[in-house]
PDB file of C-alpha atoms and ligand atoms in Angstrom:
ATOM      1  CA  UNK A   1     118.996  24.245  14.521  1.00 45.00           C
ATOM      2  CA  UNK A   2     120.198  24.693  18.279  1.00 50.00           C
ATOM      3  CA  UNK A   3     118.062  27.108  20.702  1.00 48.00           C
ATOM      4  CA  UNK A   4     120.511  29.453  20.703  1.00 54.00           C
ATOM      5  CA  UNK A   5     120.779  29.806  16.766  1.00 60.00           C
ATOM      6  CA  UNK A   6     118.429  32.669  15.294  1.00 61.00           C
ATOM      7  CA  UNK A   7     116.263  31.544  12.407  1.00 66.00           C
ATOM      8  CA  UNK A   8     116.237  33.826   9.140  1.00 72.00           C
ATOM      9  CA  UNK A   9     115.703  33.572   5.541  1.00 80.00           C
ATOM     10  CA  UNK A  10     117.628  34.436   2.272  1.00 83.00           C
ATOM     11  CA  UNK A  11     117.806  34.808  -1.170  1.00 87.00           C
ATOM     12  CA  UNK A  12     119.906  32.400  -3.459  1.00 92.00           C
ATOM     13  CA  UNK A  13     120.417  33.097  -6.943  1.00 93.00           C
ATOM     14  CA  UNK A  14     122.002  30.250  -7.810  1.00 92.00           C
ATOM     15  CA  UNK A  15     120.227  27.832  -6.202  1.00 93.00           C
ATOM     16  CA  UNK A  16     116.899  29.523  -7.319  1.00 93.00           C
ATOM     17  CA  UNK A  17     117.380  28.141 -10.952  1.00 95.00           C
ATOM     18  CA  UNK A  18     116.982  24.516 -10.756  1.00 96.00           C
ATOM     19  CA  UNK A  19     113.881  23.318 -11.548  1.00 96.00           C
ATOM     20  CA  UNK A  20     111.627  21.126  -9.698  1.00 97.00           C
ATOM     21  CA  UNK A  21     110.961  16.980 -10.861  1.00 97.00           C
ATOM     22  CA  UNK A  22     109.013  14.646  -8.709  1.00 96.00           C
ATOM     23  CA  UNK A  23     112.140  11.911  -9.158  1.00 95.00           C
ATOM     24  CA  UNK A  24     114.938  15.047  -8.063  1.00 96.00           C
ATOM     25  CA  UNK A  25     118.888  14.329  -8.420  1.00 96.00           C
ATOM     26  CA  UNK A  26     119.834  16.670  -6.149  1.00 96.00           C
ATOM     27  CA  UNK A  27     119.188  16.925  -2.328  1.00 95.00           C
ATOM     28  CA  UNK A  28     119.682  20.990  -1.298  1.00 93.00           C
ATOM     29  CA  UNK A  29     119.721  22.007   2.374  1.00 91.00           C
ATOM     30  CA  UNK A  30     120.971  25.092   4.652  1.00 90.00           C
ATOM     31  CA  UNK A  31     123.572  23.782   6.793  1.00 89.00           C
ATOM     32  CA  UNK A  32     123.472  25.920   9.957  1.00 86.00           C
ATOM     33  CA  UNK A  33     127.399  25.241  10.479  1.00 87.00           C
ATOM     34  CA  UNK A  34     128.931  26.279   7.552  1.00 89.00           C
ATOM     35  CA  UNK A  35     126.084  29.213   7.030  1.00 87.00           C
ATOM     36  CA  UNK A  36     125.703  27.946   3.172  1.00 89.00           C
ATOM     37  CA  UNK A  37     122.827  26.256   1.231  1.00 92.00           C
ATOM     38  CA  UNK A  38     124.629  23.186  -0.276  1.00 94.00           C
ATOM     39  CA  UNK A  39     123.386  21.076  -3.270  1.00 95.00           C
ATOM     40  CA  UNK A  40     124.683  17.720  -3.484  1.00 96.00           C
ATOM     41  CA  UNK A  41     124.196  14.903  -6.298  1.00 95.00           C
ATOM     42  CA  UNK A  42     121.901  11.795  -4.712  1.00 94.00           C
ATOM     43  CA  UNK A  43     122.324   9.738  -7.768  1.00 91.00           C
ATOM     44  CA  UNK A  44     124.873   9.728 -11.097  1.00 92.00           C
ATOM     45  CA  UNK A  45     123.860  12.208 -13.474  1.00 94.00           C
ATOM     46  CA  UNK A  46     124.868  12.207 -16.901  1.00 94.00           C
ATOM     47  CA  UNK A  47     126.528  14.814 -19.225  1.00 96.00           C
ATOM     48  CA  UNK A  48     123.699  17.063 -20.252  1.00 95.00           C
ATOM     49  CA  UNK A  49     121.367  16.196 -17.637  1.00 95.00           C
ATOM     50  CA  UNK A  50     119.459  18.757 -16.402  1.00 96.00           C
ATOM     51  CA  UNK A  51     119.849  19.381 -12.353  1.00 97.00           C
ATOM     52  CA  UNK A  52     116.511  18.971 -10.664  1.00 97.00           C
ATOM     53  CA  UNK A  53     115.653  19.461  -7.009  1.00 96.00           C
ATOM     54  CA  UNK A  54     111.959  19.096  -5.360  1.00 95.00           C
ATOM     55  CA  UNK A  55     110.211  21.460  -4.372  1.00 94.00           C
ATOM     56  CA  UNK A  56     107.316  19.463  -2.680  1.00 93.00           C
ATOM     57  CA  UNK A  57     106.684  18.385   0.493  1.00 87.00           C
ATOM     58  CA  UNK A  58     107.816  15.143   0.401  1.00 91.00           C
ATOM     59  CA  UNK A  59     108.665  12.181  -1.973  1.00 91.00           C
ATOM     60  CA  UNK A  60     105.183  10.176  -0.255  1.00 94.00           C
ATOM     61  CA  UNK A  61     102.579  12.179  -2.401  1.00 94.00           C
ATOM     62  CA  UNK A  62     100.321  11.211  -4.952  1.00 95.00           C
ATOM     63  CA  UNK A  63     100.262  12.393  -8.369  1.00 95.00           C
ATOM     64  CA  UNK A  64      97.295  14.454  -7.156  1.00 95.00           C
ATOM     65  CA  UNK A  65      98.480  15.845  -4.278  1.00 96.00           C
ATOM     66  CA  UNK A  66     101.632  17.022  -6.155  1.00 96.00           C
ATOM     67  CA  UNK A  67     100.002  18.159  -8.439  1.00 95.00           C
ATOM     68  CA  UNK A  68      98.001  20.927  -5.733  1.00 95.00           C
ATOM     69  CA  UNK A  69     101.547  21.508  -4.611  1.00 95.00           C
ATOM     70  CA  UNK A  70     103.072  22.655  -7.540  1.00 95.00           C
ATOM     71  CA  UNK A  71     100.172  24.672  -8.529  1.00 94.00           C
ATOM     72  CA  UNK A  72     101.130  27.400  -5.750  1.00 93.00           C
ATOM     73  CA  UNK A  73     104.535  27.118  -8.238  1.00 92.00           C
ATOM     74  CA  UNK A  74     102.656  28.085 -10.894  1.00 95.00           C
ATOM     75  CA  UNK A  75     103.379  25.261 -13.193  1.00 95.00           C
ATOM     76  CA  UNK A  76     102.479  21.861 -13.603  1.00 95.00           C
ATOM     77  CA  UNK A  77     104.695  19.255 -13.298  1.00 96.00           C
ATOM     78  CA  UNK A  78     105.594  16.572 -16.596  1.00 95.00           C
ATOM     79  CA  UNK A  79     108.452  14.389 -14.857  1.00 96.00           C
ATOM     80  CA  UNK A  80     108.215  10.658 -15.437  1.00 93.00           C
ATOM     81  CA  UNK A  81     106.291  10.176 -12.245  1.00 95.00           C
ATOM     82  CA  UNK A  82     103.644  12.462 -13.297  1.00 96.00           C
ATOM     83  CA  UNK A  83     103.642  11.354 -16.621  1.00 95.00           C
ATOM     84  CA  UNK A  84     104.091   8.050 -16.426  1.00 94.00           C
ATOM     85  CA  UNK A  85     101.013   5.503 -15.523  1.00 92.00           C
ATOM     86  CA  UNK A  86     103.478   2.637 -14.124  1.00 94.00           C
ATOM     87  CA  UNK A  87     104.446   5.297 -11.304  1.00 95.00           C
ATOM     88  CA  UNK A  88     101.899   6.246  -9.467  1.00 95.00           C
ATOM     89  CA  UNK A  89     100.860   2.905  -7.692  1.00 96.00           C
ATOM     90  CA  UNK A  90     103.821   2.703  -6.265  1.00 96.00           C
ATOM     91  CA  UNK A  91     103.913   6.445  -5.039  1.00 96.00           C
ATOM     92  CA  UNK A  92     100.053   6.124  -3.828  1.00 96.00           C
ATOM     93  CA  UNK A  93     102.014   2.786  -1.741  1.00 97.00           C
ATOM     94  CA  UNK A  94     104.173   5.243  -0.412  1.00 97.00           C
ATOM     95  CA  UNK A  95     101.882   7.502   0.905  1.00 96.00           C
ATOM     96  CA  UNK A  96      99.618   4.622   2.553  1.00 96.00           C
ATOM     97  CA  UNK A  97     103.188   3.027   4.144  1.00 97.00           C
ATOM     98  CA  UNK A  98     103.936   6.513   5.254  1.00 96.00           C
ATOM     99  CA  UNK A  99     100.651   7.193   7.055  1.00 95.00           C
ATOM    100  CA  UNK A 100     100.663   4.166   8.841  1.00 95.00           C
ATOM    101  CA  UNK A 101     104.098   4.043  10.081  1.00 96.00           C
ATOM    102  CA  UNK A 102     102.730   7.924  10.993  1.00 94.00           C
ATOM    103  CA  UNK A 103     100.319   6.425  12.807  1.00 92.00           C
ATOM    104  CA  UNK A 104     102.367   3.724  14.595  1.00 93.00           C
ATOM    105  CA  UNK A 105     105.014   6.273  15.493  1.00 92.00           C
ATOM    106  CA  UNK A 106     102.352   8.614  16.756  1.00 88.00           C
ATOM    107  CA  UNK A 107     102.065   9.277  20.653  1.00 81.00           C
ATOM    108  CA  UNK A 108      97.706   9.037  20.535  1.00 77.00           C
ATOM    109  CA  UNK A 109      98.638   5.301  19.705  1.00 73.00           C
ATOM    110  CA  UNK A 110      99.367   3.996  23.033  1.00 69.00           C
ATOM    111  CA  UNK A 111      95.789   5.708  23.901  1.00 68.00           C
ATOM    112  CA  UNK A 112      93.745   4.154  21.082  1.00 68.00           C
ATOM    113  CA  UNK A 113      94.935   0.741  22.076  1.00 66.00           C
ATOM    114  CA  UNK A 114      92.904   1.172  25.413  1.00 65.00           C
ATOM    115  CA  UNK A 115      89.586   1.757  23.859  1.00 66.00           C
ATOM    116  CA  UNK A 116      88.670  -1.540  22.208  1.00 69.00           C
ATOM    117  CA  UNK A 117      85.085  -0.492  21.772  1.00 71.00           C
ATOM    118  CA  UNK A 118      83.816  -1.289  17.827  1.00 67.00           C
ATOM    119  CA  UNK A 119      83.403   2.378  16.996  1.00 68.00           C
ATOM    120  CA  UNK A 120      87.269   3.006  18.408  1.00 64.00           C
ATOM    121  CA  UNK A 121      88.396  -0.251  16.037  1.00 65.00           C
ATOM    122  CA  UNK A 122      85.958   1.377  13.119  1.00 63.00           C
ATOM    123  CA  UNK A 123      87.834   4.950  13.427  1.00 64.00           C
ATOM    124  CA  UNK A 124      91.045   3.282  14.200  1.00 69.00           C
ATOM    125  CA  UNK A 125      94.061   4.359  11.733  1.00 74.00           C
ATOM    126  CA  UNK A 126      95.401   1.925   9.476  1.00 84.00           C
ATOM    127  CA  UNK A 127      98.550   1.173  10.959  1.00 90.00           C
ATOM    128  CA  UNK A 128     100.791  -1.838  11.897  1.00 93.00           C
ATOM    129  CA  UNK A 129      99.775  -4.080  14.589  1.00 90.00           C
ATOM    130  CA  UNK A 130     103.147  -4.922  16.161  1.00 93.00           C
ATOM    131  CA  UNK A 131     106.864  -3.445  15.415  1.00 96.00           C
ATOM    132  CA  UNK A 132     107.584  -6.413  13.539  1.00 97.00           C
ATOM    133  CA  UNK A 133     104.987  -5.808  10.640  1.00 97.00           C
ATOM    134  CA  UNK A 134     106.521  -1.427  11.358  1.00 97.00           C
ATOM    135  CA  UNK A 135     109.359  -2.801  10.509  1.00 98.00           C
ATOM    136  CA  UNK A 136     108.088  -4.915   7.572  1.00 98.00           C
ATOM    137  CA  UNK A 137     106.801  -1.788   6.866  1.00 98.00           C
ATOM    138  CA  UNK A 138     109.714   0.667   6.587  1.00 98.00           C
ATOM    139  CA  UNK A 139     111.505  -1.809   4.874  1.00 98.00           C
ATOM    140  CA  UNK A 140     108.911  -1.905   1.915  1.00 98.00           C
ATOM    141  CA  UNK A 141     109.332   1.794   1.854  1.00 98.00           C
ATOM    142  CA  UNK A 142     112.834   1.752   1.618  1.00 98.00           C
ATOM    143  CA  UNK A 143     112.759  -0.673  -1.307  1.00 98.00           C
ATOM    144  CA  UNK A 144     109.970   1.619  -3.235  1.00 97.00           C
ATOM    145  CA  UNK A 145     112.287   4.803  -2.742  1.00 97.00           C
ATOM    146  CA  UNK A 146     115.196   2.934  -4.758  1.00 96.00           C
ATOM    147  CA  UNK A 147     113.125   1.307  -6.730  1.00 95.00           C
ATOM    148  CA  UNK A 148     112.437   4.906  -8.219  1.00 94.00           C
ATOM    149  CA  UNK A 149     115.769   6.792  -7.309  1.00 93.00           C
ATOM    150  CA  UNK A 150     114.673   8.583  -4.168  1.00 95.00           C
ATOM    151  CA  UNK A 151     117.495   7.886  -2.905  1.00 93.00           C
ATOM    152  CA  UNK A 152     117.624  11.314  -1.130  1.00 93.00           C
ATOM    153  CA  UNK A 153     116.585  12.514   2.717  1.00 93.00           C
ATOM    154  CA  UNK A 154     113.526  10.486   2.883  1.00 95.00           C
ATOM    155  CA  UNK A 155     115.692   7.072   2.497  1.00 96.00           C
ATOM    156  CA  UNK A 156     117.623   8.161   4.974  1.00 95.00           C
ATOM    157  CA  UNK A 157     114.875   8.878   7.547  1.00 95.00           C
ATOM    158  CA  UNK A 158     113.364   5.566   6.875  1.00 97.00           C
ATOM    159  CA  UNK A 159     116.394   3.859   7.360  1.00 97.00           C
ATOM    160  CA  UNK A 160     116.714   5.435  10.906  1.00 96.00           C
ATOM    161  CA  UNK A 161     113.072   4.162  11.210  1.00 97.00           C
ATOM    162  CA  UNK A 162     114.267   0.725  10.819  1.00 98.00           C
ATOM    163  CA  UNK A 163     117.084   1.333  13.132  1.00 96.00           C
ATOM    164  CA  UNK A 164     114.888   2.456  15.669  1.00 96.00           C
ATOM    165  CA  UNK A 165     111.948  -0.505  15.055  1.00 97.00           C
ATOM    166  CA  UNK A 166     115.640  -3.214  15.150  1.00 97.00           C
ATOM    167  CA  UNK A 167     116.520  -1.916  18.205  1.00 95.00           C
ATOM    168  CA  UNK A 168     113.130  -2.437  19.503  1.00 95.00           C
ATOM    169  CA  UNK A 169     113.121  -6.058  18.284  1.00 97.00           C
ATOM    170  CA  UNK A 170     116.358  -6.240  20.651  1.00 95.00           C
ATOM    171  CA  UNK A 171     118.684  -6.589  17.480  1.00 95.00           C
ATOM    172  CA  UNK A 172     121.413  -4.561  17.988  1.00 93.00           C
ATOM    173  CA  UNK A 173     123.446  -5.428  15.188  1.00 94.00           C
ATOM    174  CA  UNK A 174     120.543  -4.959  12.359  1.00 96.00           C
ATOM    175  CA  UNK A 175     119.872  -1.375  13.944  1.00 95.00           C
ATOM    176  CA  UNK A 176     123.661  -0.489  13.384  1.00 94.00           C
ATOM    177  CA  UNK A 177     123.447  -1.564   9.927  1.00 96.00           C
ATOM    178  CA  UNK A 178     120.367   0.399   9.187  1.00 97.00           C
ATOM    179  CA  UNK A 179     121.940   3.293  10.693  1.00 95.00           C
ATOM    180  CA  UNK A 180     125.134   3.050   9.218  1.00 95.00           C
ATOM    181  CA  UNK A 181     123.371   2.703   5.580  1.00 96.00           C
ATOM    182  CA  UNK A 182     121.063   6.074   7.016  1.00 95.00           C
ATOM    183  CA  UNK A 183     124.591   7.486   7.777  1.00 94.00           C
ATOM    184  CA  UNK A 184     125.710   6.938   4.134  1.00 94.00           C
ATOM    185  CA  UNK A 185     122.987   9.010   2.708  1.00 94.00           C
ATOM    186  CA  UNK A 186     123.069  11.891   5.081  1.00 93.00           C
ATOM    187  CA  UNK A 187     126.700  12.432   4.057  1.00 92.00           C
ATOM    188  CA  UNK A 188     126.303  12.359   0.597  1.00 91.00           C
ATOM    189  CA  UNK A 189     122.800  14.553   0.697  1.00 93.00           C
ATOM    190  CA  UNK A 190     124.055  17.028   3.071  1.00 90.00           C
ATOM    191  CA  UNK A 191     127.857  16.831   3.031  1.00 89.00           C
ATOM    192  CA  UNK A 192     130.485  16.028   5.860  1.00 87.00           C
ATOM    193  CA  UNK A 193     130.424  19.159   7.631  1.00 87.00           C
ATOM    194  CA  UNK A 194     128.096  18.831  10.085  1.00 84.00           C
ATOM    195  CA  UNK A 195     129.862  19.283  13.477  1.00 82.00           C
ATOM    196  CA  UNK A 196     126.243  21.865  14.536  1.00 82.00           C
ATOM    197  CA  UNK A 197     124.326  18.050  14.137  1.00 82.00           C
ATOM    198  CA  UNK A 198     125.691  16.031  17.490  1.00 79.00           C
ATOM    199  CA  UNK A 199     125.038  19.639  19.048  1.00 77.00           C
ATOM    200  CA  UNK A 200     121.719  19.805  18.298  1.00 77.00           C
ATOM    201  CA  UNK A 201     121.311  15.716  19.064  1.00 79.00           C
ATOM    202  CA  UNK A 202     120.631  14.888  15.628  1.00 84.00           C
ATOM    203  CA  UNK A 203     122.106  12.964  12.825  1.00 86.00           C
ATOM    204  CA  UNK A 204     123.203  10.065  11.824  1.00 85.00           C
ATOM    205  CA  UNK A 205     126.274   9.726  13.732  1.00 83.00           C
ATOM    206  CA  UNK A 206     124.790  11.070  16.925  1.00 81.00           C
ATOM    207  CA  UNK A 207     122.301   8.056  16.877  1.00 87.00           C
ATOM    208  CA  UNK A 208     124.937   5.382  16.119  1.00 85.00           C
ATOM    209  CA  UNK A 209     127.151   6.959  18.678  1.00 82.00           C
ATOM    210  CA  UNK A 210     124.104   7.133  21.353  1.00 76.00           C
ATOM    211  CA  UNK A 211     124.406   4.310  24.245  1.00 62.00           C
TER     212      UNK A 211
HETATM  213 ZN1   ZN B   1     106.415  15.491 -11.265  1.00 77.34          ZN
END
């Protein structure tokens, strides 16, 4: 949201229905330039099939985590990842990929590289050691999230992370793929009218159209 917008809240009925799963198929969001909450679809889903959005966090939690998260719901969660034992290593994977590229992206990094004392390397975060494994990285991540039909806003921020970790490798045309692939999914998780996003220097578009 721009610095001149004002920040508020508000109440929507509609939207306030859908229920919450761990694996969501929709993606909801308040788009600032249209001055609507929108729900789109991030996968197929089939006649009957109930709409479910997520009300966690984010899709790189544990089962036990969630499950903390949804307690301030007031429910506890039985969607297949919660239920389902074949799941959770690959969403405790997610989590550990998500804290180290955290980690690698974060600004104290360039700091802890200086000490090299053994108690700095002992308290050190697990994290990549170059951008080439950051990259290995985010790619793993991206192929857990559609592995499991996440194919929502966190797929799309990973693919800008492997954009950005491309473009540090010097290729140029691997970074435009990413982002045109993180461009895909912002359209269909938060629609096509989102003029306020080059504004504000963000999106999709804005980073493919950035020199
Ligand atoms: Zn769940």
């Amino acid at each position: 949201m721009g610095a001149v917008e004002l920040y508020g809240c508000g109440v929507f009925p509609l939207y306030s229905r859908i229920n919450h799963s761990c694996v969501p198929n929709v993606h909801n969001a308040y788009n600032p330039g249209i001055q609507r909450l929108t729900v789109y679809s991030i996968r197929d889903i089939g006649a009957g099939e109930q709409i479910t959005t997520s009300y966690i966090s984010s899709a790189y939690r544990t089962r036990e985590q969630r499950r903390e998260e949804t307690e301030n719901w007031g429910f506890v969660c039985s969607c297949l990842a919660c239920t389902d034992t074949l799941i959770e290593p690959l969403r405790k994977r997610m989590f550990q990929l998500d804290q180290r590229l955290a980690a690698y992206d974060s600004p104290l990094r360039g700091l802890m590289s200086l000490d090299t004392s053994p108690l700095a390397r002992m308290l050190a975060p697990d994290m990549p050691a170059s951008v080439d494994e950051a990259l290995k990285d985010a790619d793993q991540l991206v192929e857990l999230l559609k592995k499991q039909g996440l194919e929502g806003m966190e797929l799309c921020k990973t693919y800008r992370e492997c954009s950005k970790y491309s473009l540090e490798l010097g290729s140029i045309p691997k970074a435009l793929d990413y982002a045109r692939k993180e461009l895909d999914i912002e359209r269909y998780c938060i629609g096509t009218e989102t003029a306020h996003l080059p504004k504000d220097m963000e999106g999709a578009e804005y980073w493919i159209r950035t020199p």
